[in-house]
Amino acid sequence: MSSWEVAASSHIGGRNENQDDYALHQNEDGAELLVVVADGMGGHKGSAAAARKIVDAAREVWSRRAPGASLKEGLEALVYQSHSMVRAMNEADDGDAQSTLVALWLRDDEAVSVHVGDSRVLQYGDGQLIERTTDHSLAQLHVLAGKISEEEMASHPDQSRLITSIGSAEGPDPEYKTCLLYTSPSPRDGLL
């Protein structure tokens, strides 16, 4: 049985308001863990509240999880509940709040992630980056088409233009991924 050690931090950066939020849920024996990060989208009224709604949805999904249910089913419920809660908030406030969502659910030797937008799951092993999720941004599409390099993506004008998000009128287009877990003596290894 695995036991996970977690830490979290958030920084406001250069903005007037921190639009990020996160949740960490771990069962009593430490064998199951849900990590959720929501990054409210700047330029949309109420995006900090949208990120909080995702954290609220994570708490609800965690408390209702069924023994033996697949991790992917839990993450599907998280995406659905998050989107429903943000859309309801938008309809009540006549808003357009949106947020990214990235979550990683670990149980024993299983790991499944979901992401919507440009928040990422990174996997490291032997001190090296093994894999990261692919951003749902126009800049990432430019990289995939060979128009810009991976290094140019961070400063590209289309980096903040997302093709899917939680709270959008079109609804999210989540991407799920099963991760292979590695056992290694290096403390620098793991999933972020």
PDB file of C-alpha atoms in Angstrom:
ATOM      1  CA  MET A   1       0.000   0.000   0.000  1.00  0.00           C
ATOM      2  CA  SER A   2       1.274   3.469  -0.900  1.00  0.00           C
ATOM      3  CA  SER A   3       1.343   6.486   1.361  1.00  0.00           C
ATOM      4  CA  TRP A   4       1.573   9.946  -0.165  1.00  0.00           C
ATOM      5  CA  GLU A   5       3.245  13.049   1.173  1.00  0.00           C
ATOM      6  CA  VAL A   6       1.792  16.305  -0.142  1.00  0.00           C
ATOM      7  CA  ALA A   7       2.388  20.020   0.168  1.00  0.00           C
ATOM      8  CA  ALA A   8       0.663  22.973  -1.453  1.00  0.00           C
ATOM      9  CA  SER A   9       1.334  26.651  -1.963  1.00  0.00           C
ATOM     10  CA  SER A  10      -0.270  29.514  -3.856  1.00  0.00           C
ATOM     11  CA  HIS A  11       1.129  32.896  -4.851  1.00  0.00           C
ATOM     12  CA  ILE A  12      -0.796  35.919  -6.133  1.00  0.00           C
ATOM     13  CA  GLY A  13       1.897  36.851  -8.651  1.00  0.00           C
ATOM     14  CA  GLY A  14       1.520  40.239 -10.336  1.00  0.00           C
ATOM     15  CA  ARG A  15      -2.275  40.422 -10.072  1.00  0.00           C
ATOM     16  CA  ASN A  16      -4.574  42.295  -7.694  1.00  0.00           C
ATOM     17  CA  GLU A  17      -6.450  39.112  -6.801  1.00  0.00           C
ATOM     18  CA  ASN A  18      -5.338  35.505  -6.386  1.00  0.00           C
ATOM     19  CA  GLN A  19      -7.625  33.547  -8.702  1.00  0.00           C
ATOM     20  CA  ASP A  20      -6.060  30.173  -7.852  1.00  0.00           C
ATOM     21  CA  ASP A  21      -7.408  27.610  -5.435  1.00  0.00           C
ATOM     22  CA  TYR A  22      -6.571  24.031  -4.564  1.00  0.00           C
ATOM     23  CA  ALA A  23      -7.772  21.047  -2.593  1.00  0.00           C
ATOM     24  CA  LEU A  24      -5.958  18.119  -1.023  1.00  0.00           C
ATOM     25  CA  HIS A  25      -8.033  15.171   0.175  1.00  0.00           C
ATOM     26  CA  GLN A  26      -6.411  12.085   1.688  1.00  0.00           C
ATOM     27  CA  ASN A  27      -8.028   9.122   3.396  1.00  0.00           C
ATOM     28  CA  GLU A  28      -7.099   8.094   6.942  1.00  0.00           C
ATOM     29  CA  ASP A  29      -4.608   5.372   6.028  1.00  0.00           C
ATOM     30  CA  GLY A  30      -2.914   7.597   3.441  1.00  0.00           C
ATOM     31  CA  ALA A  31      -3.460   5.159   0.562  1.00  0.00           C
ATOM     32  CA  GLU A  32      -5.827   7.400  -1.419  1.00  0.00           C
ATOM     33  CA  LEU A  33      -5.267  11.011  -2.396  1.00  0.00           C
ATOM     34  CA  LEU A  34      -7.071  13.577  -4.542  1.00  0.00           C
ATOM     35  CA  VAL A  35      -5.168  16.725  -5.514  1.00  0.00           C
ATOM     36  CA  VAL A  36      -7.051  19.495  -7.349  1.00  0.00           C
ATOM     37  CA  VAL A  37      -5.795  22.819  -8.699  1.00  0.00           C
ATOM     38  CA  ALA A  38      -8.097  25.447 -10.215  1.00  0.00           C
ATOM     39  CA  ASP A  39      -6.806  28.598 -11.901  1.00  0.00           C
ATOM     40  CA  GLY A  40      -9.522  31.188 -12.444  1.00  0.00           C
ATOM     41  CA  MET A  41      -9.226  32.771 -15.871  1.00  0.00           C
ATOM     42  CA  GLY A  42      -8.242  36.442 -15.758  1.00  0.00           C
ATOM     43  CA  GLY A  43     -10.463  38.761 -17.732  1.00  0.00           C
ATOM     44  CA  HIS A  44     -13.620  36.895 -16.740  1.00  0.00           C
ATOM     45  CA  LYS A  45     -15.751  38.378 -13.941  1.00  0.00           C
ATOM     46  CA  GLY A  46     -15.877  36.070 -10.940  1.00  0.00           C
ATOM     47  CA  SER A  47     -13.066  33.730 -11.942  1.00  0.00           C
ATOM     48  CA  ALA A  48     -11.679  33.543  -8.381  1.00  0.00           C
ATOM     49  CA  ALA A  49     -15.138  32.373  -7.297  1.00  0.00           C
ATOM     50  CA  ALA A  50     -15.113  29.823 -10.134  1.00  0.00           C
ATOM     51  CA  ALA A  51     -11.882  28.349  -8.770  1.00  0.00           C
ATOM     52  CA  ARG A  52     -13.477  28.155  -5.300  1.00  0.00           C
ATOM     53  CA  LYS A  53     -16.497  26.342  -6.785  1.00  0.00           C
ATOM     54  CA  ILE A  54     -14.144  23.703  -8.206  1.00  0.00           C
ATOM     55  CA  VAL A  55     -12.611  23.200  -4.762  1.00  0.00           C
ATOM     56  CA  ASP A  56     -16.152  22.899  -3.331  1.00  0.00           C
ATOM     57  CA  ALA A  57     -16.991  20.334  -6.024  1.00  0.00           C
ATOM     58  CA  ALA A  58     -13.855  18.357  -5.135  1.00  0.00           C
ATOM     59  CA  ARG A  59     -14.937  18.208  -1.484  1.00  0.00           C
ATOM     60  CA  GLU A  60     -18.393  16.934  -2.502  1.00  0.00           C
ATOM     61  CA  VAL A  61     -17.041  14.330  -4.941  1.00  0.00           C
ATOM     62  CA  TRP A  62     -14.482  13.130  -2.378  1.00  0.00           C
ATOM     63  CA  SER A  63     -17.129  12.750   0.344  1.00  0.00           C
ATOM     64  CA  ARG A  64     -19.471  10.827  -2.013  1.00  0.00           C
ATOM     65  CA  ARG A  65     -16.835   8.533  -3.563  1.00  0.00           C
ATOM     66  CA  ALA A  66     -17.987   4.947  -3.704  1.00  0.00           C
ATOM     67  CA  PRO A  67     -15.719   2.104  -2.585  1.00  0.00           C
ATOM     68  CA  GLY A  68     -14.402   0.283  -5.623  1.00  0.00           C
ATOM     69  CA  ALA A  69     -15.368   3.008  -8.110  1.00  0.00           C
ATOM     70  CA  SER A  70     -12.742   3.692 -10.727  1.00  0.00           C
ATOM     71  CA  LEU A  71     -10.539   6.735 -10.334  1.00  0.00           C
ATOM     72  CA  LYS A  72     -11.596   7.948 -13.768  1.00  0.00           C
ATOM     73  CA  GLU A  73     -15.261   7.816 -12.709  1.00  0.00           C
ATOM     74  CA  GLY A  74     -14.402   9.998  -9.725  1.00  0.00           C
ATOM     75  CA  LEU A  75     -12.620  12.503 -11.955  1.00  0.00           C
ATOM     76  CA  GLU A  76     -15.516  12.508 -14.435  1.00  0.00           C
ATOM     77  CA  ALA A  77     -17.828  13.338 -11.526  1.00  0.00           C
ATOM     78  CA  LEU A  78     -15.448  16.139 -10.497  1.00  0.00           C
ATOM     79  CA  VAL A  79     -15.489  17.704 -13.975  1.00  0.00           C
ATOM     80  CA  TYR A  80     -19.282  17.439 -14.243  1.00  0.00           C
ATOM     81  CA  GLN A  81     -19.914  18.811 -10.726  1.00  0.00           C
ATOM     82  CA  SER A  82     -17.377  21.639 -11.187  1.00  0.00           C
ATOM     83  CA  HIS A  83     -18.850  22.740 -14.486  1.00  0.00           C
ATOM     84  CA  SER A  84     -22.424  22.545 -13.165  1.00  0.00           C
ATOM     85  CA  MET A  85     -21.569  24.655 -10.114  1.00  0.00           C
ATOM     86  CA  VAL A  86     -19.712  27.332 -12.105  1.00  0.00           C
ATOM     87  CA  ARG A  87     -22.463  27.511 -14.742  1.00  0.00           C
ATOM     88  CA  ALA A  88     -25.112  27.884 -12.016  1.00  0.00           C
ATOM     89  CA  MET A  89     -23.077  30.699 -10.464  1.00  0.00           C
ATOM     90  CA  ASN A  90     -22.749  32.384 -13.878  1.00  0.00           C
ATOM     91  CA  GLU A  91     -26.484  32.155 -14.531  1.00  0.00           C
ATOM     92  CA  ALA A  92     -27.316  33.577 -11.087  1.00  0.00           C
ATOM     93  CA  ASP A  93     -24.838  36.471 -11.437  1.00  0.00           C
ATOM     94  CA  ASP A  94     -25.115  36.980 -15.212  1.00  0.00           C
ATOM     95  CA  GLY A  95     -21.369  36.286 -15.292  1.00  0.00           C
ATOM     96  CA  ASP A  96     -18.820  34.574 -17.483  1.00  0.00           C
ATOM     97  CA  ALA A  97     -16.526  33.110 -14.807  1.00  0.00           C
ATOM     98  CA  GLN A  98     -14.246  30.353 -16.019  1.00  0.00           C
ATOM     99  CA  SER A  99     -11.366  28.338 -14.638  1.00  0.00           C
ATOM    100  CA  THR A 100      -8.869  25.701 -15.573  1.00  0.00           C
ATOM    101  CA  LEU A 101      -8.950  22.426 -13.676  1.00  0.00           C
ATOM    102  CA  VAL A 102      -6.252  19.863 -13.125  1.00  0.00           C
ATOM    103  CA  ALA A 103      -6.644  16.928 -10.776  1.00  0.00           C
ATOM    104  CA  LEU A 104      -4.715  13.814  -9.889  1.00  0.00           C
ATOM    105  CA  TRP A 105      -6.344  10.910  -8.065  1.00  0.00           C
ATOM    106  CA  LEU A 106      -4.024   8.320  -6.538  1.00  0.00           C
ATOM    107  CA  ARG A 107      -4.997   5.027  -4.941  1.00  0.00           C
ATOM    108  CA  ASP A 108      -2.420   2.405  -4.030  1.00  0.00           C
ATOM    109  CA  ASP A 109      -0.497   1.909  -7.286  1.00  0.00           C
ATOM    110  CA  GLU A 110      -3.061   3.648  -9.531  1.00  0.00           C
ATOM    111  CA  ALA A 111      -2.865   7.243 -10.756  1.00  0.00           C
ATOM    112  CA  VAL A 112      -5.320   8.993 -13.070  1.00  0.00           C
ATOM    113  CA  SER A 113      -5.300  12.667 -13.995  1.00  0.00           C
ATOM    114  CA  VAL A 114      -7.711  15.024 -15.703  1.00  0.00           C
ATOM    115  CA  HIS A 115      -7.095  18.488 -17.008  1.00  0.00           C
ATOM    116  CA  VAL A 116      -9.136  21.187 -18.660  1.00  0.00           C
ATOM    117  CA  GLY A 117      -7.241  24.259 -19.857  1.00  0.00           C
ATOM    118  CA  ASP A 118      -3.565  24.996 -19.379  1.00  0.00           C
ATOM    119  CA  SER A 119      -2.937  23.841 -15.813  1.00  0.00           C
ATOM    120  CA  ARG A 120      -0.619  20.834 -15.895  1.00  0.00           C
ATOM    121  CA  VAL A 121       0.276  17.519 -14.313  1.00  0.00           C
ATOM    122  CA  LEU A 122       4.019  16.856 -14.496  1.00  0.00           C
ATOM    123  CA  GLN A 123       5.582  13.446 -13.872  1.00  0.00           C
ATOM    124  CA  TYR A 124       9.207  13.103 -12.844  1.00  0.00           C
ATOM    125  CA  GLY A 125      11.384  10.005 -12.468  1.00  0.00           C
ATOM    126  CA  ASP A 126      15.103   9.630 -11.837  1.00  0.00           C
ATOM    127  CA  GLY A 127      15.259  13.414 -11.506  1.00  0.00           C
ATOM    128  CA  GLN A 128      14.018  13.907 -15.093  1.00  0.00           C
ATOM    129  CA  LEU A 129      10.732  15.106 -16.550  1.00  0.00           C
ATOM    130  CA  ILE A 130       9.014  12.024 -17.954  1.00  0.00           C
ATOM    131  CA  GLU A 131       5.789  13.533 -19.175  1.00  0.00           C
ATOM    132  CA  ARG A 132       3.459  16.507 -18.853  1.00  0.00           C
ATOM    133  CA  THR A 133      -0.101  17.062 -19.914  1.00  0.00           C
ATOM    134  CA  THR A 134      -0.717  18.990 -23.128  1.00  0.00           C
ATOM    135  CA  ASP A 135      -2.130  22.497 -22.668  1.00  0.00           C
ATOM    136  CA  HIS A 136      -5.561  23.238 -24.095  1.00  0.00           C
ATOM    137  CA  SER A 137      -4.421  26.573 -25.534  1.00  0.00           C
ATOM    138  CA  LEU A 138      -4.033  28.086 -28.982  1.00  0.00           C
ATOM    139  CA  ALA A 139      -0.291  28.431 -28.337  1.00  0.00           C
ATOM    140  CA  GLN A 140      -0.058  24.664 -27.697  1.00  0.00           C
ATOM    141  CA  LEU A 141      -1.816  24.069 -31.021  1.00  0.00           C
ATOM    142  CA  HIS A 142       0.858  26.249 -32.689  1.00  0.00           C
ATOM    143  CA  VAL A 143       3.546  24.046 -31.093  1.00  0.00           C
ATOM    144  CA  LEU A 144       1.837  20.854 -32.249  1.00  0.00           C
ATOM    145  CA  ALA A 145       1.585  22.288 -35.781  1.00  0.00           C
ATOM    146  CA  GLY A 146       5.308  23.122 -35.745  1.00  0.00           C
ATOM    147  CA  LYS A 147       4.712  26.895 -36.033  1.00  0.00           C
ATOM    148  CA  ILE A 148       6.475  27.772 -32.758  1.00  0.00           C
ATOM    149  CA  SER A 149       8.806  25.942 -30.395  1.00  0.00           C
ATOM    150  CA  GLU A 150       7.921  24.645 -26.945  1.00  0.00           C
ATOM    151  CA  GLU A 151      10.146  27.395 -25.490  1.00  0.00           C
ATOM    152  CA  GLU A 152       8.265  30.118 -27.408  1.00  0.00           C
ATOM    153  CA  MET A 153       4.896  28.913 -26.118  1.00  0.00           C
ATOM    154  CA  ALA A 154       5.193  30.571 -22.668  1.00  0.00           C
ATOM    155  CA  SER A 155       5.516  34.069 -24.130  1.00  0.00           C
ATOM    156  CA  HIS A 156       3.293  33.614 -27.183  1.00  0.00           C
ATOM    157  CA  PRO A 157       0.244  35.965 -27.356  1.00  0.00           C
ATOM    158  CA  ASP A 158      -2.076  32.955 -27.757  1.00  0.00           C
ATOM    159  CA  GLN A 159      -0.843  31.223 -24.566  1.00  0.00           C
ATOM    160  CA  SER A 160      -3.706  32.619 -22.498  1.00  0.00           C
ATOM    161  CA  ARG A 161      -6.329  31.821 -25.135  1.00  0.00           C
ATOM    162  CA  LEU A 162      -7.813  28.513 -24.033  1.00  0.00           C
ATOM    163  CA  ILE A 163      -9.826  26.157 -26.195  1.00  0.00           C
ATOM    164  CA  THR A 164     -11.690  24.598 -23.257  1.00  0.00           C
ATOM    165  CA  SER A 165     -12.429  25.532 -19.645  1.00  0.00           C
ATOM    166  CA  ILE A 166     -14.725  24.887 -16.717  1.00  0.00           C
ATOM    167  CA  GLY A 167     -17.687  27.281 -16.849  1.00  0.00           C
ATOM    168  CA  SER A 168     -17.619  28.052 -20.570  1.00  0.00           C
ATOM    169  CA  ALA A 169     -20.909  28.038 -22.476  1.00  0.00           C
ATOM    170  CA  GLU A 170     -19.582  25.262 -24.746  1.00  0.00           C
ATOM    171  CA  GLY A 171     -18.765  23.015 -21.794  1.00  0.00           C
ATOM    172  CA  PRO A 172     -15.409  21.459 -20.947  1.00  0.00           C
ATOM    173  CA  ASP A 173     -13.522  18.965 -23.077  1.00  0.00           C
ATOM    174  CA  PRO A 174     -11.534  17.144 -20.379  1.00  0.00           C
ATOM    175  CA  GLU A 175      -8.490  14.991 -21.073  1.00  0.00           C
ATOM    176  CA  TYR A 176      -7.922  11.942 -18.851  1.00  0.00           C
ATOM    177  CA  LYS A 177      -4.640  10.109 -18.486  1.00  0.00           C
ATOM    178  CA  THR A 178      -3.533   7.038 -16.582  1.00  0.00           C
ATOM    179  CA  CYS A 179      -0.033   7.473 -15.213  1.00  0.00           C
ATOM    180  CA  LEU A 180       2.516   4.758 -14.602  1.00  0.00           C
ATOM    181  CA  LEU A 181       3.927   5.024 -11.105  1.00  0.00           C
ATOM    182  CA  TYR A 182       7.613   4.423 -10.525  1.00  0.00           C
ATOM    183  CA  THR A 183       9.339   3.417  -7.342  1.00  0.00           C
ATOM    184  CA  SER A 184      12.665   5.109  -6.963  1.00  0.00           C
ATOM    185  CA  PRO A 185      14.914   6.081  -4.093  1.00  0.00           C
ATOM    186  CA  SER A 186      15.209   9.657  -5.351  1.00  0.00           C
ATOM    187  CA  PRO A 187      13.133  12.211  -3.381  1.00  0.00           C
ATOM    188  CA  ARG A 188      12.901  14.303  -6.574  1.00  0.00           C
ATOM    189  CA  ASP A 189      10.674  11.758  -8.287  1.00  0.00           C
ATOM    190  CA  GLY A 190       6.929  11.772  -8.421  1.00  0.00           C
ATOM    191  CA  LEU A 191       3.907  13.492  -9.844  1.00  0.00           C
ATOM    192  CA  LEU A 192       3.215  17.221  -9.532  1.00  0.00           C
TER     193      LEU A 192
END
